[in-house]
mmCIF file of C-alpha atoms in Angstrom:
data_model
loop_
_atom_site.group_PDB
_atom_site.id
_atom_site.type_symbol
_atom_site.label_atom_id
_atom_site.label_comp_id
_atom_site.label_asym_id
_atom_site.label_seq_id
_atom_site.Cartn_x
_atom_site.Cartn_y
_atom_site.Cartn_z
ATOM 1 C CA MET A 978 106.111 -31.430 6.456
ATOM 2 C CA ARG A 979 105.065 -35.045 7.554
ATOM 3 C CA THR A 980 106.081 -37.885 5.530
ATOM 4 C CA LYS A 981 103.114 -39.872 3.971
ATOM 5 C CA ASP A 982 102.533 -43.011 6.089
ATOM 6 C CA PRO A 983 103.177 -46.030 3.877
ATOM 7 C CA ARG A 984 100.328 -47.816 5.710
ATOM 8 C CA PHE A 985 98.043 -45.777 3.574
ATOM 9 C CA LYS A 986 97.251 -46.814 0.221
ATOM 10 C CA GLU A 987 95.065 -46.988 -2.835
ATOM 11 C CA LEU A 988 93.169 -50.422 -2.847
ATOM 12 C CA SER A 989 90.108 -51.949 -3.930
ATOM 13 C CA ILE A 990 87.852 -52.920 -0.979
ATOM 14 C CA ASN A 991 86.431 -56.348 -0.942
ATOM 15 C CA THR A 992 83.164 -55.430 -3.137
ATOM 16 C CA PHE A 993 81.766 -58.813 -2.192
ATOM 17 C CA LEU A 994 81.620 -57.763 1.457
ATOM 18 C CA LEU A 995 80.157 -54.418 0.791
ATOM 19 C CA LYS A 996 77.583 -55.775 -1.579
ATOM 20 C CA GLU A 997 76.473 -58.536 0.720
ATOM 21 C CA ILE A 998 75.825 -56.230 3.804
ATOM 22 C CA LYS A 999 74.834 -53.312 1.678
ATOM 23 C CA ILE A 1000 77.437 -50.906 3.008
ATOM 24 C CA THR A 1001 77.559 -48.242 0.400
ATOM 25 C CA ALA A 1002 79.073 -45.275 2.211
ATOM 26 C CA MET A 1003 82.718 -46.461 1.374
ATOM 27 C CA PRO A 1004 84.139 -45.846 -2.286
ATOM 28 C CA PRO A 1005 85.223 -48.988 -4.107
ATOM 29 C CA ALA A 1006 88.740 -47.303 -4.529
ATOM 30 C CA ALA A 1007 89.028 -45.061 -1.488
ATOM 31 C CA LYS A 1008 92.192 -44.061 0.107
ATOM 32 C CA CYS A 1009 92.272 -46.666 3.036
ATOM 33 C CA VAL A 1010 94.494 -47.926 5.694
ATOM 34 C CA THR A 1011 93.752 -51.600 6.481
ATOM 35 C CA TYR A 1012 94.631 -54.071 9.153
ATOM 36 C CA GLY A 1013 93.757 -57.950 8.810
ATOM 37 C CA THR A 1014 92.194 -59.591 5.907
ATOM 38 C CA PRO A 1015 88.412 -59.299 4.936
ATOM 39 C CA PHE A 1016 86.275 -62.411 4.930
ATOM 40 C CA SER A 1017 82.925 -63.456 3.505
ATOM 41 C CA PRO A 1018 80.166 -62.045 5.529
ATOM 42 C CA THR A 1019 77.927 -65.207 4.602
ATOM 43 C CA THR A 1020 79.707 -67.368 7.061
ATOM 44 C CA VAL A 1021 81.191 -67.316 10.598
ATOM 45 C CA LYS A 1022 83.711 -69.452 12.357
ATOM 46 C CA ILE A 1023 82.510 -70.766 15.723
ATOM 47 C CA THR A 1024 85.024 -71.836 18.343
ATOM 48 C CA ASN A 1025 83.824 -73.665 21.289
ATOM 49 C CA LYS A 1026 85.415 -73.776 24.924
ATOM 50 C CA HIS A 1027 87.551 -76.806 23.735
ATOM 51 C CA GLY A 1028 89.113 -74.770 20.821
ATOM 52 C CA ASP A 1029 87.331 -76.776 18.237
ATOM 53 C CA GLU A 1030 86.156 -74.827 15.063
ATOM 54 C CA ARG A 1031 83.244 -75.138 12.607
ATOM 55 C CA ILE A 1032 81.902 -73.009 9.940
ATOM 56 C CA GLU A 1033 78.121 -71.840 10.001
ATOM 57 C CA ARG A 1034 76.296 -70.147 7.162
ATOM 58 C CA VAL A 1035 74.900 -66.779 8.106
ATOM 59 C CA LEU A 1036 71.157 -66.413 7.283
ATOM 60 C CA GLY A 1037 70.907 -62.642 7.717
ATOM 61 C CA TYR A 1038 71.937 -59.740 10.027
ATOM 62 C CA GLU A 1039 70.158 -57.840 12.642
ATOM 63 C CA LYS A 1040 71.130 -54.201 12.359
ATOM 64 C CA HIS A 1041 71.231 -51.386 14.964
ATOM 65 C CA TYR A 1042 72.171 -47.902 14.176
ATOM 66 C CA PHE A 1043 72.070 -44.190 15.337
ATOM 67 C CA SER A 1044 73.831 -41.018 14.534
ATOM 68 C CA VAL A 1045 75.660 -38.368 16.648
ATOM 69 C CA PRO A 1046 77.017 -34.963 15.950
ATOM 70 C CA ASN A 1047 80.684 -34.349 15.249
ATOM 71 C CA ASP A 1048 81.537 -32.830 18.631
ATOM 72 C CA GLU A 1049 83.327 -33.873 21.944
ATOM 73 C CA HIS A 1050 80.727 -36.224 22.967
ATOM 74 C CA GLY A 1051 79.956 -37.510 19.500
ATOM 75 C CA ILE A 1052 83.481 -38.631 18.747
ATOM 76 C CA GLN A 1053 83.833 -40.046 22.078
ATOM 77 C CA THR A 1054 80.776 -42.205 21.266
ATOM 78 C CA VAL A 1055 82.243 -43.346 17.918
ATOM 79 C CA ALA A 1056 85.476 -44.634 19.754
ATOM 80 C CA MET A 1057 83.410 -46.380 22.281
ATOM 81 C CA ALA A 1058 81.153 -47.953 19.839
ATOM 82 C CA CYS A 1059 84.222 -49.379 17.997
ATOM 83 C CA GLY A 1060 85.446 -50.823 21.386
ATOM 84 C CA TYR A 1061 88.639 -48.599 21.227
ATOM 85 C CA GLY A 1062 89.909 -51.111 18.733
ATOM 86 C CA TYR A 1063 89.256 -54.139 21.094
ATOM 87 C CA SER A 1064 92.832 -53.789 21.842
ATOM 88 C CA ALA A 1065 94.510 -56.115 24.398
ATOM 89 C CA ILE A 1066 97.092 -53.796 25.546
ATOM 90 C CA SER A 1067 98.558 -55.476 28.762
ATOM 91 C CA PRO A 1068 97.808 -53.668 31.986
ATOM 92 C CA GLN A 1069 101.191 -55.271 33.370
ATOM 93 C CA ASN A 1070 103.149 -53.383 30.725
ATOM 94 C CA GLU A 1071 104.890 -50.505 32.206
ATOM 95 C CA TYR A 1072 106.909 -49.656 28.974
ATOM 96 C CA ASN A 1073 105.988 -46.309 27.388
ATOM 97 C CA ARG A 1074 103.707 -45.551 30.475
ATOM 98 C CA SER A 1075 103.963 -41.805 29.672
ATOM 99 C CA GLU A 1076 102.438 -42.505 26.489
ATOM 100 C CA TYR A 1077 99.546 -44.686 28.081
ATOM 101 C CA ASP A 1078 98.906 -41.516 30.508
ATOM 102 C CA LYS A 1079 98.816 -39.086 27.711
ATOM 103 C CA LEU A 1080 96.071 -40.994 25.785
ATOM 104 C CA GLY A 1081 94.291 -41.823 29.214
ATOM 105 C CA VAL A 1082 94.650 -45.544 28.869
ATOM 106 C CA TYR A 1083 92.708 -47.680 31.398
ATOM 107 C CA TRP A 1084 91.479 -51.317 31.526
ATOM 108 C CA GLY A 1085 87.961 -52.379 31.461
ATOM 109 C CA PRO A 1086 86.566 -55.822 32.214
ATOM 110 C CA GLY A 1087 88.409 -58.564 30.529
ATOM 111 C CA GLY A 1088 91.561 -56.453 30.436
ATOM 112 C CA ILE A 1089 90.345 -54.529 27.267
ATOM 113 C CA ALA A 1090 92.273 -51.144 26.923
ATOM 114 C CA LYS A 1091 89.945 -48.249 27.051
ATOM 115 C CA PHE A 1092 90.891 -44.394 26.583
ATOM 116 C CA THR A 1093 89.460 -41.263 28.155
ATOM 117 C CA VAL A 1094 90.188 -39.488 24.837
ATOM 118 C CA PRO A 1095 88.654 -40.764 21.646
ATOM 119 C CA ALA A 1096 91.111 -43.107 20.344
ATOM 120 C CA ILE A 1097 91.231 -46.398 18.515
ATOM 121 C CA ALA A 1098 94.260 -48.897 19.078
ATOM 122 C CA ILE A 1099 94.727 -51.449 16.302
ATOM 123 C CA SER A 1100 97.481 -53.930 16.195
ATOM 124 C CA PRO A 1101 99.005 -55.177 12.803
ATOM 125 C CA GLN A 1102 98.619 -58.755 13.907
ATOM 126 C CA THR A 1103 95.007 -58.485 14.402
ATOM 127 C CA THR A 1104 92.985 -61.580 13.276
ATOM 128 C CA ASP A 1105 90.046 -59.315 12.792
ATOM 129 C CA PHE A 1106 89.689 -56.775 9.802
ATOM 130 C CA TYR A 1107 89.773 -53.213 10.005
ATOM 131 C CA VAL A 1108 89.615 -50.564 7.233
ATOM 132 C CA LEU A 1109 89.843 -46.833 7.849
ATOM 133 C CA TRP A 1110 89.191 -44.352 4.820
ATOM 134 C CA GLY A 1111 88.918 -40.759 4.215
ATOM 135 C CA LEU A 1112 90.648 -39.808 7.683
ATOM 136 C CA GLN A 1113 93.644 -37.337 7.594
ATOM 137 C CA GLU A 1114 96.887 -38.899 8.325
ATOM 138 C CA SER A 1115 97.121 -36.787 11.306
ATOM 139 C CA ALA A 1116 94.431 -39.053 12.946
ATOM 140 C CA LEU A 1117 97.341 -41.486 13.421
ATOM 141 C CA VAL A 1118 99.008 -39.943 16.409
ATOM 142 C CA GLY A 1119 101.624 -42.767 17.258
ATOM 143 C CA SER A 1120 102.027 -46.282 18.295
ATOM 144 C CA ILE A 1121 102.204 -48.058 21.703
ATOM 145 C CA TYR A 1122 104.897 -50.910 22.067
ATOM 146 C CA LYS A 1123 104.308 -54.029 24.513
ATOM 147 C CA ASP A 1124 107.749 -53.578 25.719
ATOM 148 C CA ALA A 1125 111.326 -52.316 25.138
ATOM 149 C CA ARG A 1126 112.667 -55.126 23.019
ATOM 150 C CA SER A 1127 114.326 -54.419 19.606
ATOM 151 C CA GLU A 1128 112.311 -52.766 16.739
ATOM 152 C CA ALA A 1129 112.060 -55.987 14.811
ATOM 153 C CA GLU A 1130 110.468 -57.626 17.838
ATOM 154 C CA GLN A 1131 108.349 -54.733 18.768
ATOM 155 C CA SER A 1132 106.684 -54.899 15.290
ATOM 156 C CA HIS A 1133 104.774 -57.883 16.288
ATOM 157 C CA ASP A 1134 103.466 -56.292 19.602
ATOM 158 C CA ARG A 1135 102.596 -52.827 18.236
ATOM 159 C CA TYR A 1136 99.401 -50.943 18.667
ATOM 160 C CA ASP A 1137 98.772 -48.032 16.102
ATOM 161 C CA ILE A 1138 96.799 -45.452 17.897
ATOM 162 C CA TYR A 1139 94.293 -43.307 15.857
ATOM 163 C CA GLN A 1140 92.734 -40.305 17.634
ATOM 164 C CA LEU A 1141 89.441 -39.067 16.474
ATOM 165 C CA LEU A 1142 89.635 -35.237 16.004
ATOM 166 C CA LEU A 1143 86.971 -32.775 15.377
ATOM 167 C CA ASN A 1144 88.449 -31.577 12.047
ATOM 168 C CA LEU A 1145 88.518 -34.902 10.211
ATOM 169 C CA PRO A 1146 87.033 -34.880 6.796
ATOM 170 C CA ALA A 1147 84.345 -37.234 5.668
ATOM 171 C CA GLY A 1148 85.387 -40.746 6.142
ATOM 172 C CA GLY A 1149 84.829 -43.852 8.624
ATOM 173 C CA ILE A 1150 85.928 -47.121 10.123
ATOM 174 C CA LEU A 1151 84.683 -50.573 9.276
ATOM 175 C CA PHE A 1152 85.381 -53.366 11.797
ATOM 176 C CA GLN A 1153 84.770 -57.057 11.153
ATOM 177 C CA SER A 1154 85.117 -59.461 13.986
ATOM 178 C CA GLY A 1155 87.377 -62.461 13.126
ATOM 179 C CA LYS A 1156 85.336 -64.612 15.855
ATOM 180 C CA SER A 1157 81.643 -63.705 15.317
ATOM 181 C CA GLY A 1158 81.489 -62.080 12.146
ATOM 182 C CA THR A 1159 79.835 -59.024 13.604
ATOM 183 C CA ILE A 1160 80.377 -55.885 11.689
ATOM 184 C CA THR A 1161 80.756 -52.315 13.196
ATOM 185 C CA GLU A 1162 80.802 -49.348 10.887
ATOM 186 C CA VAL A 1163 81.095 -45.757 11.615
ATOM 187 C CA VAL A 1164 80.858 -42.988 8.835
ATOM 188 C CA LYS A 1165 81.407 -39.271 9.123
ATOM 189 C CA ILE A 1166 79.136 -37.281 6.590
ATOM 190 C CA GLY A 1167 79.353 -33.456 7.015
ATOM 191 C CA ASP A 1168 78.943 -32.725 10.588
ATOM 192 C CA MET A 1169 77.308 -36.004 11.489
ATOM 193 C CA TRP A 1170 78.604 -39.472 12.337
ATOM 194 C CA ASN A 1171 76.454 -42.533 11.399
ATOM 195 C CA LEU A 1172 77.022 -45.564 13.388
ATOM 196 C CA SER A 1173 75.816 -49.175 12.489
ATOM 197 C CA LEU A 1174 76.118 -52.536 14.231
ATOM 198 C CA LEU A 1175 75.428 -55.763 12.256
ATOM 199 C CA LEU A 1176 74.892 -58.895 14.207
ATOM 200 C CA PRO A 1177 74.977 -62.285 12.288
ATOM 201 C CA ILE A 1178 72.011 -64.567 12.696
ATOM 202 C CA ILE A 1179 72.488 -68.351 12.368
ATOM 203 C CA GLY A 1180 69.274 -70.203 12.466
ATOM 204 C CA SER A 1181 67.021 -68.183 15.007
ATOM 205 C CA ASP A 1182 69.959 -67.227 17.069
ATOM 206 C CA LEU A 1183 72.512 -64.323 17.269
ATOM 207 C CA HIS A 1184 75.902 -65.693 17.326
ATOM 208 C CA SER A 1185 78.661 -64.398 19.858
ATOM 209 C CA ALA A 1186 77.203 -61.009 19.554
ATOM 210 C CA GLU A 1187 76.536 -60.096 23.192
ATOM 211 C CA LYS A 1188 80.033 -58.264 23.638
ATOM 212 C CA TYR A 1189 79.503 -56.194 20.684
ATOM 213 C CA TYR A 1190 75.970 -55.354 21.252
ATOM 214 C CA GLU A 1191 76.522 -54.321 24.894
ATOM 215 C CA THR A 1192 79.483 -52.026 23.736
ATOM 216 C CA PHE A 1193 77.541 -50.528 20.916
ATOM 217 C CA LYS A 1194 74.490 -49.918 23.250
ATOM 218 C CA ALA A 1195 76.974 -48.573 26.143
ATOM 219 C CA ALA A 1196 77.971 -45.967 23.518
ATOM 220 C CA TYR A 1197 74.614 -44.828 22.752
ATOM 221 C CA ASP A 1198 73.621 -44.656 26.413
ATOM 222 C CA TYR A 1199 76.900 -42.654 27.153
ATOM 223 C CA PHE A 1200 75.962 -40.011 24.492
ATOM 224 C CA ARG A 1201 72.357 -39.829 25.614
ATOM 225 C CA LYS A 1202 73.538 -39.128 29.300
ATOM 226 C CA LYS A 1203 76.293 -36.861 28.404
ATOM 227 C CA HIS A 1204 74.845 -34.753 25.526
ATOM 228 C CA PHE A 1205 71.212 -34.238 26.659
ATOM 229 C CA ARG A 1206 69.883 -34.158 23.084
ATOM 230 C CA GLU A 1207 67.583 -36.259 20.826
ATOM 231 C CA CYS A 1208 69.166 -39.435 19.558
ATOM 232 C CA HIS A 1209 67.185 -42.079 17.924
ATOM 233 C CA TRP A 1210 68.102 -45.765 18.444
ATOM 234 C CA ARG A 1211 66.945 -47.796 15.349
ATOM 235 C CA SER A 1212 66.984 -51.310 14.604
ATOM 236 C CA ALA A 1213 66.300 -53.460 11.375
#
């Protein structure tokens, strides 16, 4: 029998975060695994090209959402919409190459790791915030390390790999960008996945949202092309 992973724990999710963006699918005391620290959805941190930072107030969110069935193309769409965790696994790293090959790791524009299987890679050292809830522990299929250094050093360069399986129970993933405040949420209810993207609005502009919008829209386009079935894109 598999030993319970210590990263899974009972905790109270940031209720302010859930209230402000009206995410209600996650129980307030769900069985969750978290990475990073949640932050207020009412402000975002802007960093310019010189590295200078300032805080801006969020006036609202532009929301895009659609649903897909829990099938082969559906779960791949979910992984794509989550940016495969937006992980920065280095393409120059040859350590654990067999593990990369097993997951079908390749690198897209900007050196972002992508997977040919529906998987998400999350580093414990992330500056973003991730919370996964209701997923079976079997979804955690292993970890990829940056190199072959000691275990203590590896802990700072580890990516935990979660593979979306067809037999997962109801649950979901919430991702909050540490740079733009953009929020991506995917929730499995029954045999469907509901996908939502919330883009913060500052004044009359969306802030640093282009990458996340393009990723989310590309996932939608992938599903429409592969599945050949009705799938409605909605915005609010």
